[in-house]
Amino acid sequence: MTGSGRGVLVTGASRGVGAATARAFAERGDRVLVHYRGARDRARQVLGTLPGEGHALAQADLADPEETRRLAEDAVAVLGRVDVLVNNAALFLDPAAGGSRRGDHRLTDTDYDSWVRAWSTTLATNLMGPANLTFCVARHMLEVAPAEGRPTGRVVNVGSRGAYRGEPDVPAYGASKAGLHAFGQSMAVALAPHGIAVTSVAPGFIATDMAAGLLEGPAGDGIRAQSPLGRVATPEEVAAAVLCLAEPGAEWASGAVLDFNGASHLR
């Protein structure tokens, strides 16, 4: 095992927030496993930009429980130990459309079969995937305690403003993120006695390459105007928030859901 710092597993790290998060951890001296589902070339590009040593790639479909378990095992094998898990991977596109359009499933405009498919695929990736991966990684964290003191394991879930604001066009997405927030709080209580802190960050709109078309189109000004700051977040800003929540000294934030939306939605 080469490199230094903590072992970090970032899911959905081939682009956007995941890629920025992988870079942020690598820049602080951590060893990062870059997870991807299908975008191997993009993931390899991200890997090539990471400073330091000990980084690696791993492929898995988080909707598949066995592939999820394998991902956790691969992370331990490559990194030696996993100290931080960032559950970032999420499905917001319609897989049946080859990722070419949003997976809209507004109740008034969707047939029943499409409705069922949207819910099953979204929940499998966005909720069951993180739940299963957290199970596997947390059990590893419990087994690999430091020689002195308690473990300082960290799990950070990337949720969404949509869990509170509502997602009428993609209700399964909003529900999956609300479930992810609740799951994180349950795990915060369950794992706190073992020195593992669990938090969530709930971003609003983010300027990723996937959102570029929307932000540059007619709807762009309206989206930016949702925040009194007059803009949307950058992936690097969200990554910085994840990094802070994952710090060894951030234990007291366990159970928190950080609203990170530029005051575009206040609870």
PDB file of C-alpha atoms in Angstrom:
ATOM      1  CA  MET A   1       0.000   0.000   0.000  1.00  0.00           C
ATOM      2  CA  THR A   2       1.476   3.349  -1.053  1.00  0.00           C
ATOM      3  CA  GLY A   3       0.513   6.908  -0.238  1.00  0.00           C
ATOM      4  CA  SER A   4      -0.529   8.408   3.081  1.00  0.00           C
ATOM      5  CA  GLY A   5      -3.550   9.773   4.860  1.00  0.00           C
ATOM      6  CA  ARG A   6      -6.945   8.150   5.091  1.00  0.00           C
ATOM      7  CA  GLY A   7      -8.528   5.662   2.734  1.00  0.00           C
ATOM      8  CA  VAL A   8     -11.535   7.267   1.007  1.00  0.00           C
ATOM      9  CA  LEU A   9     -14.202   5.659  -1.180  1.00  0.00           C
ATOM     10  CA  VAL A  10     -16.155   8.141  -3.326  1.00  0.00           C
ATOM     11  CA  THR A  11     -19.050   6.742  -5.342  1.00  0.00           C
ATOM     12  CA  GLY A  12     -20.124   8.294  -8.632  1.00  0.00           C
ATOM     13  CA  ALA A  13     -16.693   9.904  -8.952  1.00  0.00           C
ATOM     14  CA  SER A  14     -16.372   9.951 -12.742  1.00  0.00           C
ATOM     15  CA  ARG A  15     -17.834  13.447 -13.073  1.00  0.00           C
ATOM     16  CA  GLY A  16     -19.381  16.439 -11.323  1.00  0.00           C
ATOM     17  CA  VAL A  17     -19.481  16.510  -7.538  1.00  0.00           C
ATOM     18  CA  GLY A  18     -17.960  13.044  -7.228  1.00  0.00           C
ATOM     19  CA  ALA A  19     -14.917  13.969  -9.315  1.00  0.00           C
ATOM     20  CA  ALA A  20     -14.445  17.241  -7.414  1.00  0.00           C
ATOM     21  CA  THR A  21     -14.759  15.380  -4.107  1.00  0.00           C
ATOM     22  CA  ALA A  22     -12.176  12.788  -5.128  1.00  0.00           C
ATOM     23  CA  ARG A  23      -9.743  15.587  -6.014  1.00  0.00           C
ATOM     24  CA  ALA A  24     -10.411  17.430  -2.742  1.00  0.00           C
ATOM     25  CA  PHE A  25      -9.540  14.384  -0.647  1.00  0.00           C
ATOM     26  CA  ALA A  26      -6.482  13.582  -2.760  1.00  0.00           C
ATOM     27  CA  GLU A  27      -5.230  17.155  -2.367  1.00  0.00           C
ATOM     28  CA  ARG A  28      -5.265  16.785   1.424  1.00  0.00           C
ATOM     29  CA  GLY A  29      -3.111  13.661   1.174  1.00  0.00           C
ATOM     30  CA  ASP A  30      -5.757  10.927   1.279  1.00  0.00           C
ATOM     31  CA  ARG A  31      -5.838   7.822  -0.899  1.00  0.00           C
ATOM     32  CA  VAL A  32      -8.996   7.697  -3.008  1.00  0.00           C
ATOM     33  CA  LEU A  33     -10.893   4.922  -4.715  1.00  0.00           C
ATOM     34  CA  VAL A  34     -12.750   6.419  -7.674  1.00  0.00           C
ATOM     35  CA  HIS A  35     -15.983   4.518  -8.222  1.00  0.00           C
ATOM     36  CA  TYR A  36     -17.905   4.553 -11.489  1.00  0.00           C
ATOM     37  CA  ARG A  37     -20.820   2.610 -12.944  1.00  0.00           C
ATOM     38  CA  GLY A  38     -20.297   2.808 -16.697  1.00  0.00           C
ATOM     39  CA  ALA A  39     -18.136   5.827 -17.558  1.00  0.00           C
ATOM     40  CA  ARG A  40     -14.751   4.122 -17.356  1.00  0.00           C
ATOM     41  CA  ASP A  41     -12.954   6.615 -19.616  1.00  0.00           C
ATOM     42  CA  ARG A  42     -14.197   9.567 -17.580  1.00  0.00           C
ATOM     43  CA  ALA A  43     -13.215   7.832 -14.362  1.00  0.00           C
ATOM     44  CA  ARG A  44      -9.726   7.159 -15.699  1.00  0.00           C
ATOM     45  CA  GLN A  45      -9.405  10.841 -16.576  1.00  0.00           C
ATOM     46  CA  VAL A  46     -10.365  11.783 -13.020  1.00  0.00           C
ATOM     47  CA  LEU A  47      -7.875   9.272 -11.633  1.00  0.00           C
ATOM     48  CA  GLY A  48      -5.155  10.860 -13.757  1.00  0.00           C
ATOM     49  CA  THR A  49      -5.767  14.272 -12.184  1.00  0.00           C
ATOM     50  CA  LEU A  50      -5.447  13.122  -8.565  1.00  0.00           C
ATOM     51  CA  PRO A  51      -2.266  14.255  -6.805  1.00  0.00           C
ATOM     52  CA  GLY A  52      -0.409  11.810  -4.631  1.00  0.00           C
ATOM     53  CA  GLU A  53      -0.252   8.023  -4.708  1.00  0.00           C
ATOM     54  CA  GLY A  54      -2.351   5.017  -3.806  1.00  0.00           C
ATOM     55  CA  HIS A  55      -5.454   5.969  -5.810  1.00  0.00           C
ATOM     56  CA  ALA A  56      -7.413   3.453  -7.888  1.00  0.00           C
ATOM     57  CA  LEU A  57     -10.572   2.797  -9.915  1.00  0.00           C
ATOM     58  CA  ALA A  58     -13.453   0.439  -9.156  1.00  0.00           C
ATOM     59  CA  GLN A  59     -16.567  -0.336 -11.167  1.00  0.00           C
ATOM     60  CA  ALA A  60     -19.901  -1.382  -9.686  1.00  0.00           C
ATOM     61  CA  ASP A  61     -23.609  -0.997 -10.286  1.00  0.00           C
ATOM     62  CA  LEU A  62     -24.883   0.066  -6.868  1.00  0.00           C
ATOM     63  CA  ALA A  63     -28.362  -1.174  -7.748  1.00  0.00           C
ATOM     64  CA  ASP A  64     -26.899  -4.698  -7.539  1.00  0.00           C
ATOM     65  CA  PRO A  65     -26.324  -5.825  -3.922  1.00  0.00           C
ATOM     66  CA  GLU A  66     -23.568  -8.272  -4.884  1.00  0.00           C
ATOM     67  CA  GLU A  67     -21.676  -5.704  -6.930  1.00  0.00           C
ATOM     68  CA  THR A  68     -22.033  -3.303  -4.031  1.00  0.00           C
ATOM     69  CA  ARG A  69     -20.513  -5.811  -1.633  1.00  0.00           C
ATOM     70  CA  ARG A  70     -17.694  -6.428  -4.097  1.00  0.00           C
ATOM     71  CA  LEU A  71     -17.025  -2.686  -4.288  1.00  0.00           C
ATOM     72  CA  ALA A  72     -16.543  -2.525  -0.519  1.00  0.00           C
ATOM     73  CA  GLU A  73     -14.206  -5.518  -0.644  1.00  0.00           C
ATOM     74  CA  ASP A  74     -12.229  -3.959  -3.510  1.00  0.00           C
ATOM     75  CA  ALA A  75     -11.920  -0.709  -1.572  1.00  0.00           C
ATOM     76  CA  VAL A  76     -10.449  -2.511   1.436  1.00  0.00           C
ATOM     77  CA  ALA A  77      -8.087  -4.514  -0.762  1.00  0.00           C
ATOM     78  CA  VAL A  78      -6.806  -1.465  -2.629  1.00  0.00           C
ATOM     79  CA  LEU A  79      -6.737   1.121   0.158  1.00  0.00           C
ATOM     80  CA  GLY A  80      -5.848  -1.183   3.025  1.00  0.00           C
ATOM     81  CA  ARG A  81      -8.621   0.381   5.095  1.00  0.00           C
ATOM     82  CA  VAL A  82     -11.605   2.624   4.401  1.00  0.00           C
ATOM     83  CA  ASP A  83     -11.853   5.552   6.786  1.00  0.00           C
ATOM     84  CA  VAL A  84     -14.283   7.694   4.794  1.00  0.00           C
ATOM     85  CA  LEU A  85     -17.239   6.718   2.619  1.00  0.00           C
ATOM     86  CA  VAL A  86     -18.882   9.350   0.431  1.00  0.00           C
ATOM     87  CA  ASN A  87     -22.234   8.148  -0.923  1.00  0.00           C
ATOM     88  CA  ASN A  88     -22.491  10.446  -3.927  1.00  0.00           C
ATOM     89  CA  ALA A  89     -23.667   8.245  -6.818  1.00  0.00           C
ATOM     90  CA  ALA A  90     -27.280   8.861  -7.821  1.00  0.00           C
ATOM     91  CA  LEU A  91     -29.644   8.263 -10.694  1.00  0.00           C
ATOM     92  CA  PHE A  92     -31.453  11.251 -12.141  1.00  0.00           C
ATOM     93  CA  LEU A  93     -31.693  10.098 -15.749  1.00  0.00           C
ATOM     94  CA  ASP A  94     -33.908   7.524 -17.425  1.00  0.00           C
ATOM     95  CA  PRO A  95     -31.694   4.446 -17.989  1.00  0.00           C
ATOM     96  CA  ALA A  96     -34.073   3.230 -20.688  1.00  0.00           C
ATOM     97  CA  ALA A  97     -33.235   6.366 -22.675  1.00  0.00           C
ATOM     98  CA  GLY A  98     -29.530   5.701 -22.542  1.00  0.00           C
ATOM     99  CA  GLY A  99     -28.969   8.658 -20.256  1.00  0.00           C
ATOM    100  CA  SER A 100     -30.028  11.071 -23.009  1.00  0.00           C
ATOM    101  CA  ARG A 101     -32.887  12.744 -21.135  1.00  0.00           C
ATOM    102  CA  ARG A 102     -34.215  13.339 -17.685  1.00  0.00           C
ATOM    103  CA  GLY A 103     -36.228  10.538 -16.200  1.00  0.00           C
ATOM    104  CA  ASP A 104     -39.336  12.685 -15.765  1.00  0.00           C
ATOM    105  CA  HIS A 105     -42.275  10.754 -14.361  1.00  0.00           C
ATOM    106  CA  ARG A 106     -44.842  13.374 -13.412  1.00  0.00           C
ATOM    107  CA  LEU A 107     -47.902  11.494 -12.194  1.00  0.00           C
ATOM    108  CA  THR A 108     -50.288  13.258 -14.582  1.00  0.00           C
ATOM    109  CA  ASP A 109     -48.174  12.535 -17.671  1.00  0.00           C
ATOM    110  CA  THR A 110     -46.701   9.060 -17.088  1.00  0.00           C
ATOM    111  CA  ASP A 111     -48.111   5.631 -17.810  1.00  0.00           C
ATOM    112  CA  TYR A 112     -48.131   3.115 -14.989  1.00  0.00           C
ATOM    113  CA  ASP A 113     -45.331   0.875 -16.291  1.00  0.00           C
ATOM    114  CA  SER A 114     -43.004   3.862 -16.698  1.00  0.00           C
ATOM    115  CA  TRP A 115     -43.964   5.063 -13.232  1.00  0.00           C
ATOM    116  CA  VAL A 116     -43.104   1.706 -11.659  1.00  0.00           C
ATOM    117  CA  ARG A 117     -39.831   1.480 -13.582  1.00  0.00           C
ATOM    118  CA  ALA A 118     -38.778   4.996 -12.554  1.00  0.00           C
ATOM    119  CA  TRP A 119     -39.402   4.292  -8.875  1.00  0.00           C
ATOM    120  CA  SER A 120     -37.739   0.886  -8.795  1.00  0.00           C
ATOM    121  CA  THR A 121     -34.585   1.961 -10.653  1.00  0.00           C
ATOM    122  CA  THR A 122     -34.211   5.236  -8.765  1.00  0.00           C
ATOM    123  CA  LEU A 123     -34.673   3.767  -5.297  1.00  0.00           C
ATOM    124  CA  ALA A 124     -32.393   0.832  -6.069  1.00  0.00           C
ATOM    125  CA  THR A 125     -29.501   3.153  -6.910  1.00  0.00           C
ATOM    126  CA  ASN A 126     -30.143   6.214  -4.745  1.00  0.00           C
ATOM    127  CA  LEU A 127     -31.301   4.581  -1.516  1.00  0.00           C
ATOM    128  CA  MET A 128     -30.651   0.851  -1.433  1.00  0.00           C
ATOM    129  CA  GLY A 129     -27.193   1.299  -2.974  1.00  0.00           C
ATOM    130  CA  PRO A 130     -25.933   3.679  -0.275  1.00  0.00           C
ATOM    131  CA  ALA A 131     -27.649   1.640   2.447  1.00  0.00           C
ATOM    132  CA  ASN A 132     -25.978  -1.585   1.332  1.00  0.00           C
ATOM    133  CA  LEU A 133     -22.590   0.032   0.803  1.00  0.00           C
ATOM    134  CA  THR A 134     -22.747   1.742   4.189  1.00  0.00           C
ATOM    135  CA  PHE A 135     -23.492  -1.621   5.807  1.00  0.00           C
ATOM    136  CA  CYS A 136     -20.434  -3.221   4.213  1.00  0.00           C
ATOM    137  CA  VAL A 137     -18.046  -0.319   4.803  1.00  0.00           C
ATOM    138  CA  ALA A 138     -19.226   0.386   8.364  1.00  0.00           C
ATOM    139  CA  ARG A 139     -18.732  -3.258   9.323  1.00  0.00           C
ATOM    140  CA  HIS A 140     -15.180  -2.945   7.992  1.00  0.00           C
ATOM    141  CA  MET A 141     -14.648   0.266  10.000  1.00  0.00           C
ATOM    142  CA  LEU A 142     -15.767  -1.529  13.151  1.00  0.00           C
ATOM    143  CA  GLU A 143     -13.277  -4.337  12.554  1.00  0.00           C
ATOM    144  CA  VAL A 144     -10.283  -2.105  11.800  1.00  0.00           C
ATOM    145  CA  ALA A 145     -10.081   0.056  14.910  1.00  0.00           C
ATOM    146  CA  PRO A 146      -6.904   2.043  15.638  1.00  0.00           C
ATOM    147  CA  ALA A 147      -4.434   0.729  18.183  1.00  0.00           C
ATOM    148  CA  GLU A 148      -5.344   3.549  20.554  1.00  0.00           C
ATOM    149  CA  GLY A 149      -8.643   5.311  21.010  1.00  0.00           C
ATOM    150  CA  ARG A 150     -11.895   4.980  19.109  1.00  0.00           C
ATOM    151  CA  PRO A 151     -12.281   4.761  15.334  1.00  0.00           C
ATOM    152  CA  THR A 152     -12.841   8.032  13.494  1.00  0.00           C
ATOM    153  CA  GLY A 153     -14.796   6.637  10.575  1.00  0.00           C
ATOM    154  CA  ARG A 154     -16.856   9.060   8.522  1.00  0.00           C
ATOM    155  CA  VAL A 155     -19.817   8.524   6.200  1.00  0.00           C
ATOM    156  CA  VAL A 156     -21.079  11.501   4.202  1.00  0.00           C
ATOM    157  CA  ASN A 157     -24.222  11.167   2.092  1.00  0.00           C
ATOM    158  CA  VAL A 158     -24.864  13.554  -0.797  1.00  0.00           C
ATOM    159  CA  GLY A 159     -28.587  14.193  -0.611  1.00  0.00           C
ATOM    160  CA  SER A 160     -30.609  16.984  -2.178  1.00  0.00           C
ATOM    161  CA  ARG A 161     -32.653  20.108  -1.584  1.00  0.00           C
ATOM    162  CA  GLY A 162     -35.347  18.224  -3.484  1.00  0.00           C
ATOM    163  CA  ALA A 163     -35.954  16.050  -0.420  1.00  0.00           C
ATOM    164  CA  TYR A 164     -37.570  19.096   1.203  1.00  0.00           C
ATOM    165  CA  ARG A 165     -38.510  21.355  -1.690  1.00  0.00           C
ATOM    166  CA  GLY A 166     -40.299  18.646  -3.654  1.00  0.00           C
ATOM    167  CA  GLU A 167     -39.605  17.191  -7.090  1.00  0.00           C
ATOM    168  CA  PRO A 168     -42.949  17.024  -8.941  1.00  0.00           C
ATOM    169  CA  ASP A 169     -41.325  16.007 -12.247  1.00  0.00           C
ATOM    170  CA  VAL A 170     -39.093  13.357 -10.653  1.00  0.00           C
ATOM    171  CA  PRO A 171     -40.818  12.378  -7.381  1.00  0.00           C
ATOM    172  CA  ALA A 172     -38.843   9.160  -7.019  1.00  0.00           C
ATOM    173  CA  TYR A 173     -35.630  11.198  -6.957  1.00  0.00           C
ATOM    174  CA  GLY A 174     -36.924  13.522  -4.237  1.00  0.00           C
ATOM    175  CA  ALA A 175     -38.210  10.592  -2.193  1.00  0.00           C
ATOM    176  CA  SER A 176     -34.944   8.701  -2.551  1.00  0.00           C
ATOM    177  CA  LYS A 177     -32.994  11.675  -1.222  1.00  0.00           C
ATOM    178  CA  ALA A 178     -35.410  12.160   1.674  1.00  0.00           C
ATOM    179  CA  GLY A 179     -34.911   8.490   2.474  1.00  0.00           C
ATOM    180  CA  LEU A 180     -31.146   8.920   2.258  1.00  0.00           C
ATOM    181  CA  HIS A 181     -31.255  11.781   4.768  1.00  0.00           C
ATOM    182  CA  ALA A 182     -33.356   9.689   7.168  1.00  0.00           C
ATOM    183  CA  PHE A 183     -31.110   6.686   6.691  1.00  0.00           C
ATOM    184  CA  GLY A 184     -28.070   8.782   7.506  1.00  0.00           C
ATOM    185  CA  GLN A 185     -29.624   9.994  10.746  1.00  0.00           C
ATOM    186  CA  SER A 186     -30.516   6.454  11.756  1.00  0.00           C
ATOM    187  CA  MET A 187     -26.944   5.358  11.120  1.00  0.00           C
ATOM    188  CA  ALA A 188     -25.604   8.360  13.023  1.00  0.00           C
ATOM    189  CA  VAL A 189     -27.368   7.098  16.146  1.00  0.00           C
ATOM    190  CA  ALA A 190     -26.446   3.461  15.540  1.00  0.00           C
ATOM    191  CA  LEU A 191     -22.758   4.057  14.812  1.00  0.00           C
ATOM    192  CA  ALA A 192     -21.930   6.926  17.182  1.00  0.00           C
ATOM    193  CA  PRO A 193     -21.012   4.603  20.083  1.00  0.00           C
ATOM    194  CA  HIS A 194     -18.399   3.084  17.770  1.00  0.00           C
ATOM    195  CA  GLY A 195     -16.738   6.359  16.781  1.00  0.00           C
ATOM    196  CA  ILE A 196     -18.293   6.559  13.317  1.00  0.00           C
ATOM    197  CA  ALA A 197     -20.000   9.837  12.412  1.00  0.00           C
ATOM    198  CA  VAL A 198     -22.625  10.003   9.664  1.00  0.00           C
ATOM    199  CA  THR A 199     -23.757  13.241   8.030  1.00  0.00           C
ATOM    200  CA  SER A 200     -25.536  14.395   4.881  1.00  0.00           C
ATOM    201  CA  VAL A 201     -25.241  17.433   2.646  1.00  0.00           C
ATOM    202  CA  ALA A 202     -28.321  18.612   0.727  1.00  0.00           C
ATOM    203  CA  PRO A 203     -27.236  20.728  -2.255  1.00  0.00           C
ATOM    204  CA  GLY A 204     -29.468  22.748  -4.526  1.00  0.00           C
ATOM    205  CA  PHE A 205     -28.713  23.183  -8.226  1.00  0.00           C
ATOM    206  CA  ILE A 206     -25.069  22.539  -9.166  1.00  0.00           C
ATOM    207  CA  ALA A 207     -23.184  23.680 -12.270  1.00  0.00           C
ATOM    208  CA  THR A 208     -22.113  20.273 -13.567  1.00  0.00           C
ATOM    209  CA  ASP A 209     -21.501  19.352 -17.189  1.00  0.00           C
ATOM    210  CA  MET A 210     -24.758  17.371 -17.143  1.00  0.00           C
ATOM    211  CA  ALA A 211     -26.634  20.551 -16.192  1.00  0.00           C
ATOM    212  CA  ALA A 212     -24.855  22.808 -18.667  1.00  0.00           C
ATOM    213  CA  GLY A 213     -27.532  22.537 -21.337  1.00  0.00           C
ATOM    214  CA  LEU A 214     -30.260  23.522 -18.904  1.00  0.00           C
ATOM    215  CA  LEU A 215     -28.283  26.368 -17.354  1.00  0.00           C
ATOM    216  CA  GLU A 216     -27.340  27.771 -20.742  1.00  0.00           C
ATOM    217  CA  GLY A 217     -30.911  27.516 -22.067  1.00  0.00           C
ATOM    218  CA  PRO A 218     -34.054  29.584 -21.500  1.00  0.00           C
ATOM    219  CA  ALA A 219     -34.512  28.182 -17.980  1.00  0.00           C
ATOM    220  CA  GLY A 220     -31.013  29.167 -16.855  1.00  0.00           C
ATOM    221  CA  ASP A 221     -31.789  32.648 -15.549  1.00  0.00           C
ATOM    222  CA  GLY A 222     -34.756  31.370 -13.560  1.00  0.00           C
ATOM    223  CA  ILE A 223     -32.668  28.626 -11.973  1.00  0.00           C
ATOM    224  CA  ARG A 224     -29.939  31.068 -10.959  1.00  0.00           C
ATOM    225  CA  ALA A 225     -32.557  33.468  -9.579  1.00  0.00           C
ATOM    226  CA  GLN A 226     -33.764  30.818  -7.130  1.00  0.00           C
ATOM    227  CA  SER A 227     -30.849  31.851  -4.928  1.00  0.00           C
ATOM    228  CA  PRO A 228     -30.492  35.446  -3.699  1.00  0.00           C
ATOM    229  CA  LEU A 229     -26.823  35.038  -4.587  1.00  0.00           C
ATOM    230  CA  GLY A 230     -27.906  34.897  -8.223  1.00  0.00           C
ATOM    231  CA  ARG A 231     -26.022  31.753  -9.160  1.00  0.00           C
ATOM    232  CA  VAL A 232     -25.804  28.010  -8.598  1.00  0.00           C
ATOM    233  CA  ALA A 233     -23.187  26.037  -6.691  1.00  0.00           C
ATOM    234  CA  THR A 234     -20.005  24.705  -8.217  1.00  0.00           C
ATOM    235  CA  PRO A 235     -18.992  21.054  -7.748  1.00  0.00           C
ATOM    236  CA  GLU A 236     -15.917  22.263  -5.890  1.00  0.00           C
ATOM    237  CA  GLU A 237     -18.061  24.084  -3.320  1.00  0.00           C
ATOM    238  CA  VAL A 238     -20.073  20.951  -2.599  1.00  0.00           C
ATOM    239  CA  ALA A 239     -16.860  18.927  -2.410  1.00  0.00           C
ATOM    240  CA  ALA A 240     -15.468  21.373   0.158  1.00  0.00           C
ATOM    241  CA  ALA A 241     -18.568  20.882   2.316  1.00  0.00           C
ATOM    242  CA  VAL A 242     -18.206  17.097   2.092  1.00  0.00           C
ATOM    243  CA  LEU A 243     -14.543  17.397   3.046  1.00  0.00           C
ATOM    244  CA  CYS A 244     -15.396  19.441   6.143  1.00  0.00           C
ATOM    245  CA  LEU A 245     -18.037  16.959   7.293  1.00  0.00           C
ATOM    246  CA  ALA A 246     -15.582  14.094   6.866  1.00  0.00           C
ATOM    247  CA  GLU A 247     -12.823  15.653   8.964  1.00  0.00           C
ATOM    248  CA  PRO A 248     -11.733  13.753  12.083  1.00  0.00           C
ATOM    249  CA  GLY A 249     -12.725  16.755  14.190  1.00  0.00           C
ATOM    250  CA  ALA A 250     -16.259  16.926  12.804  1.00  0.00           C
ATOM    251  CA  GLU A 251     -17.674  14.188  15.025  1.00  0.00           C
ATOM    252  CA  TRP A 252     -20.180  16.523  16.706  1.00  0.00           C
ATOM    253  CA  ALA A 253     -21.892  17.163  13.366  1.00  0.00           C
ATOM    254  CA  SER A 254     -23.017  13.534  13.246  1.00  0.00           C
ATOM    255  CA  GLY A 255     -26.686  13.252  12.371  1.00  0.00           C
ATOM    256  CA  ALA A 256     -26.802  16.644  10.690  1.00  0.00           C
ATOM    257  CA  VAL A 257     -28.232  17.349   7.240  1.00  0.00           C
ATOM    258  CA  LEU A 258     -26.445  20.410   5.895  1.00  0.00           C
ATOM    259  CA  ASP A 259     -28.621  22.603   3.682  1.00  0.00           C
ATOM    260  CA  PHE A 260     -26.266  23.752   0.946  1.00  0.00           C
ATOM    261  CA  ASN A 261     -28.409  25.625  -1.548  1.00  0.00           C
ATOM    262  CA  GLY A 262     -27.461  29.294  -1.418  1.00  0.00           C
ATOM    263  CA  ALA A 263     -30.662  30.155   0.485  1.00  0.00           C
ATOM    264  CA  SER A 264     -32.710  29.002  -2.494  1.00  0.00           C
ATOM    265  CA  HIS A 265     -34.873  26.922  -0.159  1.00  0.00           C
ATOM    266  CA  LEU A 266     -35.190  27.500   3.578  1.00  0.00           C
ATOM    267  CA  ARG A 267     -36.723  25.013   6.005  1.00  0.00           C
TER     268      ARG A 267
END
